[in-house]
C-alpha positions as YAML, in Angstrom:
chain: A
units: angstrom
residues:
- id: 1
  name: MET
  ca: [30.95, 1.49, 113.54]
- id: 2
  name: LEU
  ca: [31.39, -1.01, 116.34]
- id: 3
  name: GLU
  ca: [33.17, -4.16, 115.24]
- id: 4
  name: HIS
  ca: [34.42, -7.14, 117.13]
- id: 5
  name: GLY
  ca: [36.67, -9.98, 116.07]
- id: 6
  name: LYS
  ca: [34.41, -12.60, 117.64]
- id: 7
  name: THR
  ca: [30.96, -11.21, 116.88]
- id: 8
  name: GLY
  ca: [28.30, -12.71, 119.09]
- id: 9
  name: ASP
  ca: [30.52, -13.65, 122.04]
- id: 10
  name: ASN
  ca: [28.90, -12.74, 125.34]
- id: 11
  name: PRO
  ca: [31.56, -11.00, 127.47]
- id: 12
  name: ARG
  ca: [30.18, -12.44, 130.72]
- id: 13
  name: MET
  ca: [32.68, -13.22, 133.41]
- id: 14
  name: ASN
  ca: [31.95, -15.86, 136.05]
- id: 15
  name: ASP
  ca: [28.30, -16.04, 134.98]
- id: 16
  name: VAL
  ca: [27.63, -12.42, 135.92]
- id: 17
  name: PRO
  ca: [24.76, -11.18, 133.74]
- id: 18
  name: THR
  ca: [25.64, -8.64, 131.05]
- id: 19
  name: ILE
  ca: [23.31, -5.63, 131.12]
- id: 20
  name: LEU
  ca: [22.95, -3.00, 128.42]
- id: 21
  name: VAL
  ca: [21.30, 0.27, 129.41]
- id: 22
  name: LEU
  ca: [19.98, 2.48, 126.62]
- id: 23
  name: GLY
  ca: [20.45, 6.13, 127.55]
- id: 24
  name: ALA
  ca: [23.13, 7.98, 129.53]
- id: 25
  name: ASN
  ca: [20.65, 10.50, 130.93]
- id: 26
  name: ASP
  ca: [20.12, 10.86, 134.68]
- id: 27
  name: VAL
  ca: [17.70, 7.91, 134.92]
- id: 28
  name: GLY
  ca: [19.79, 5.58, 132.75]
- id: 29
  name: SER
  ca: [22.95, 6.63, 134.57]
- id: 30
  name: ALA
  ca: [21.38, 6.01, 137.99]
- id: 31
  name: VAL
  ca: [20.23, 2.53, 136.95]
- id: 32
  name: ALA
  ca: [23.59, 1.69, 135.35]
- id: 33
  name: HIS
  ca: [25.50, 3.07, 138.36]
- id: 34
  name: ARG
  ca: [23.54, 0.96, 140.84]
- id: 35
  name: LEU
  ca: [23.86, -2.24, 138.77]
- id: 36
  name: PHE
  ca: [27.59, -1.66, 138.19]
- id: 37
  name: ALA
  ca: [28.17, -0.99, 141.90]
- id: 38
  name: ALA
  ca: [26.33, -4.24, 142.67]
- id: 39
  name: GLY
  ca: [28.88, -6.14, 140.55]
- id: 40
  name: TYR
  ca: [27.04, -6.64, 137.27]
- id: 41
  name: ALA
  ca: [28.73, -6.27, 133.88]
- id: 42
  name: VAL
  ca: [27.04, -3.06, 132.68]
- id: 43
  name: ALA
  ca: [27.43, -1.01, 129.53]
- id: 44
  name: ILE
  ca: [25.52, 2.08, 128.38]
- id: 45
  name: ARG
  ca: [24.58, 2.73, 124.75]
- id: 46
  name: GLU
  ca: [24.08, 6.39, 123.83]
- id: 47
  name: ASP
  ca: [23.58, 8.53, 120.73]
- id: 48
  name: PRO
  ca: [26.44, 10.72, 119.41]
- id: 49
  name: GLN
  ca: [24.61, 13.83, 120.70]
- id: 50
  name: PRO
  ca: [23.09, 12.85, 124.06]
- id: 51
  name: THR
  ca: [20.12, 14.77, 125.37]
- id: 52
  name: THR
  ca: [20.07, 15.12, 129.12]
- id: 53
  name: THR
  ca: [19.00, 17.97, 131.34]
- id: 54
  name: ARG
  ca: [21.13, 17.00, 134.34]
- id: 55
  name: ARG
  ca: [24.59, 16.55, 132.86]
- id: 56
  name: GLY
  ca: [26.29, 16.68, 136.25]
- id: 57
  name: MET
  ca: [24.16, 13.70, 137.29]
- id: 58
  name: ALA
  ca: [24.68, 11.60, 134.17]
- id: 59
  name: PHE
  ca: [27.31, 9.61, 132.31]
- id: 60
  name: ALA
  ca: [26.39, 11.50, 129.11]
- id: 61
  name: ASP
  ca: [29.58, 13.58, 129.40]
- id: 62
  name: ALA
  ca: [31.59, 10.43, 128.57]
- id: 63
  name: VAL
  ca: [30.25, 10.66, 125.01]
- id: 64
  name: VAL
  ca: [31.83, 14.08, 124.43]
- id: 65
  name: ASP
  ca: [34.66, 14.19, 126.97]
- id: 66
  name: GLY
  ca: [35.66, 10.52, 126.83]
- id: 67
  name: ARG
  ca: [35.10, 10.02, 130.56]
- id: 68
  name: ALA
  ca: [32.58, 10.85, 133.27]
- id: 69
  name: ASP
  ca: [32.71, 10.19, 137.00]
- id: 70
  name: LEU
  ca: [29.67, 9.90, 139.26]
- id: 71
  name: ASP
  ca: [29.78, 9.01, 142.93]
- id: 72
  name: GLY
  ca: [32.80, 6.71, 142.72]
- id: 73
  name: VAL
  ca: [32.00, 5.10, 139.37]
- id: 74
  name: SER
  ca: [33.81, 6.07, 136.17]
- id: 75
  name: ALA
  ca: [32.43, 5.64, 132.68]
- id: 76
  name: VAL
  ca: [34.54, 5.80, 129.51]
- id: 77
  name: ARG
  ca: [33.58, 6.09, 125.89]
- id: 78
  name: ILE
  ca: [34.38, 2.94, 123.91]
- id: 79
  name: ASP
  ca: [34.19, 2.71, 120.11]
- id: 80
  name: ASP
  ca: [35.87, -0.65, 119.45]
- id: 81
  name: GLY
  ca: [34.27, -4.07, 120.03]
- id: 82
  name: ASP
  ca: [37.42, -5.73, 121.35]
- id: 83
  name: VAL
  ca: [38.04, -2.89, 123.81]
- id: 84
  name: LEU
  ca: [34.37, -2.97, 124.78]
- id: 85
  name: THR
  ca: [34.51, -6.67, 125.61]
- id: 86
  name: ALA
  ca: [37.72, -6.32, 127.62]
- id: 87
  name: THR
  ca: [36.43, -3.25, 129.49]
- id: 88
  name: LEU
  ca: [33.13, -4.90, 130.29]
- id: 89
  name: SER
  ca: [34.80, -8.09, 131.51]
- id: 90
  name: ALA
  ca: [37.24, -6.19, 133.75]
- id: 91
  name: ARG
  ca: [34.40, -4.21, 135.40]
- id: 92
  name: VAL
  ca: [36.76, -1.45, 136.54]
- id: 93
  name: VAL
  ca: [35.07, 1.31, 134.53]
- id: 94
  name: MET
  ca: [31.71, 1.29, 132.80]
- id: 95
  name: PRO
  ca: [31.80, 1.45, 129.00]
- id: 96
  name: VAL
  ca: [29.62, 3.97, 127.16]
- id: 97
  name: ILE
  ca: [29.14, 2.91, 123.55]
- id: 98
  name: VAL
  ca: [28.20, 5.27, 120.73]
- id: 99
  name: ALA
  ca: [27.19, 2.94, 117.91]
- id: 100
  name: ASP
  ca: [24.17, 1.54, 116.12]
- id: 101
  name: LEU
  ca: [22.05, -0.47, 118.55]
- id: 102
  name: ALA
  ca: [22.05, -3.54, 116.29]
- id: 103
  name: ALA
  ca: [25.86, -3.51, 116.18]
- id: 104
  name: VAL
  ca: [26.09, -3.17, 119.96]
- id: 105
  name: LEU
  ca: [23.62, -6.03, 120.49]
- id: 106
  name: ASP
  ca: [25.59, -8.19, 118.05]
- id: 107
  name: VAL
  ca: [28.81, -7.66, 120.04]
- id: 108
  name: LEU
  ca: [27.38, -7.79, 123.58]
- id: 109
  name: ARG
  ca: [24.43, -10.16, 123.36]
- id: 110
  name: PRO
  ca: [23.21, -8.82, 126.73]
- id: 111
  name: ASP
  ca: [21.23, -10.90, 129.18]
- id: 112
  name: VAL
  ca: [19.21, -7.82, 130.13]
- id: 113
  name: LEU
  ca: [18.34, -4.80, 127.98]
- id: 114
  name: ILE
  ca: [17.01, -1.73, 129.81]
- id: 115
  name: ASP
  ca: [15.59, 1.19, 127.85]
- id: 116
  name: ALA
  ca: [15.96, 4.29, 130.03]
- id: 117
  name: ARG
  ca: [15.94, 6.89, 127.25]
- id: 118
  name: MET
  ca: [12.80, 8.53, 128.70]
- id: 119
  name: ARG
  ca: [11.29, 9.44, 125.33]
- id: 120
  name: LYS
  ca: [8.09, 11.35, 126.02]
- id: 121
  name: ARG
  ca: [7.12, 12.21, 122.46]
- id: 122
  name: THR
  ca: [8.20, 9.06, 120.63]
- id: 123
  name: ALA
  ca: [6.54, 5.66, 120.82]
- id: 124
  name: PRO
  ca: [9.01, 3.12, 122.18]
- id: 125
  name: GLN
  ca: [10.42, 0.60, 119.75]
- id: 126
  name: PRO
  ca: [9.66, -3.06, 120.49]
- id: 127
  name: LEU
  ca: [12.63, -4.51, 122.37]
- id: 128
  name: ARG
  ca: [11.32, -7.97, 123.21]
- id: 129
  name: GLU
  ca: [13.38, -10.72, 121.60]
- id: 130
  name: LEU
  ca: [16.50, -8.51, 121.61]
- id: 131
  name: ALA
  ca: [17.59, -9.96, 124.97]
- id: 132
  name: PRO
  ca: [16.32, -12.66, 127.32]
- id: 133
  name: LEU
  ca: [14.90, -9.92, 129.59]
- id: 134
  name: THR
  ca: [13.87, -6.46, 128.41]
- id: 135
  name: VAL
  ca: [12.82, -3.60, 130.68]
- id: 136
  name: GLY
  ca: [11.31, -0.27, 129.67]
- id: 137
  name: LEU
  ca: [11.55, 2.71, 132.02]
- id: 138
  name: GLY
  ca: [9.26, 5.63, 131.34]
- id: 139
  name: PRO
  ca: [6.23, 6.39, 129.24]
- id: 140
  name: GLY
  ca: [4.71, 4.25, 126.50]
- id: 141
  name: PHE
  ca: [6.11, 0.83, 127.29]
- id: 142
  name: VAL
  ca: [3.69, -2.09, 127.44]
- id: 143
  name: ALA
  ca: [4.68, -5.22, 129.33]
- id: 144
  name: GLY
  ca: [4.36, -8.24, 127.08]
- id: 145
  name: ALA
  ca: [4.26, -6.11, 123.92]
- id: 146
  name: THR
  ca: [7.20, -3.69, 123.64]
- id: 147
  name: VAL
  ca: [9.17, -5.07, 126.62]
- id: 148
  name: ASP
  ca: [8.95, -7.89, 129.14]
- id: 149
  name: LEU
  ca: [8.71, -5.51, 132.11]
- id: 150
  name: ALA
  ca: [7.43, -1.93, 131.96]
- id: 151
  name: ILE
  ca: [8.05, 0.58, 134.76]
- id: 152
  name: GLU
  ca: [6.33, 3.95, 134.68]
- id: 153
  name: THR
  ca: [8.59, 6.65, 136.09]
- id: 154
  name: SER
  ca: [6.13, 9.54, 136.28]
- id: 155
  name: TRP
  ca: [6.41, 11.61, 139.45]
- id: 156
  name: GLU
  ca: [2.69, 12.30, 139.48]
...
């Protein structure tokens, strides 16, 4: 369970938006990588048993191995709220959190929440109101209903 001594503190540094990406698959990892490289405070939230088909192209390995490196960006698994906040503020490595989403949101209070889990067979959960800006990548999201901004990722 993710706990933090100062629950609800936003770990922003110098007014850089805090972004939480749901999913360490290839799409979530690509989005998180680009935002992190651009200087944003980015964390990834993943399940204990990540499902990704392109492990060599995703930060999902950080869940099992403790660390994953992709194109000059390193991600490390974080299980403690205080360590998460310090890691996110330092912006040297990207934290990958394996914890209940509500607990992660309580600790991070992200400015932007991006759902990149790419769930094809499950209706997306409503994310609006969980962050000032919510973005859904992939099937099933509805702008103004489940998220603020929906982006279809179909290759068709």
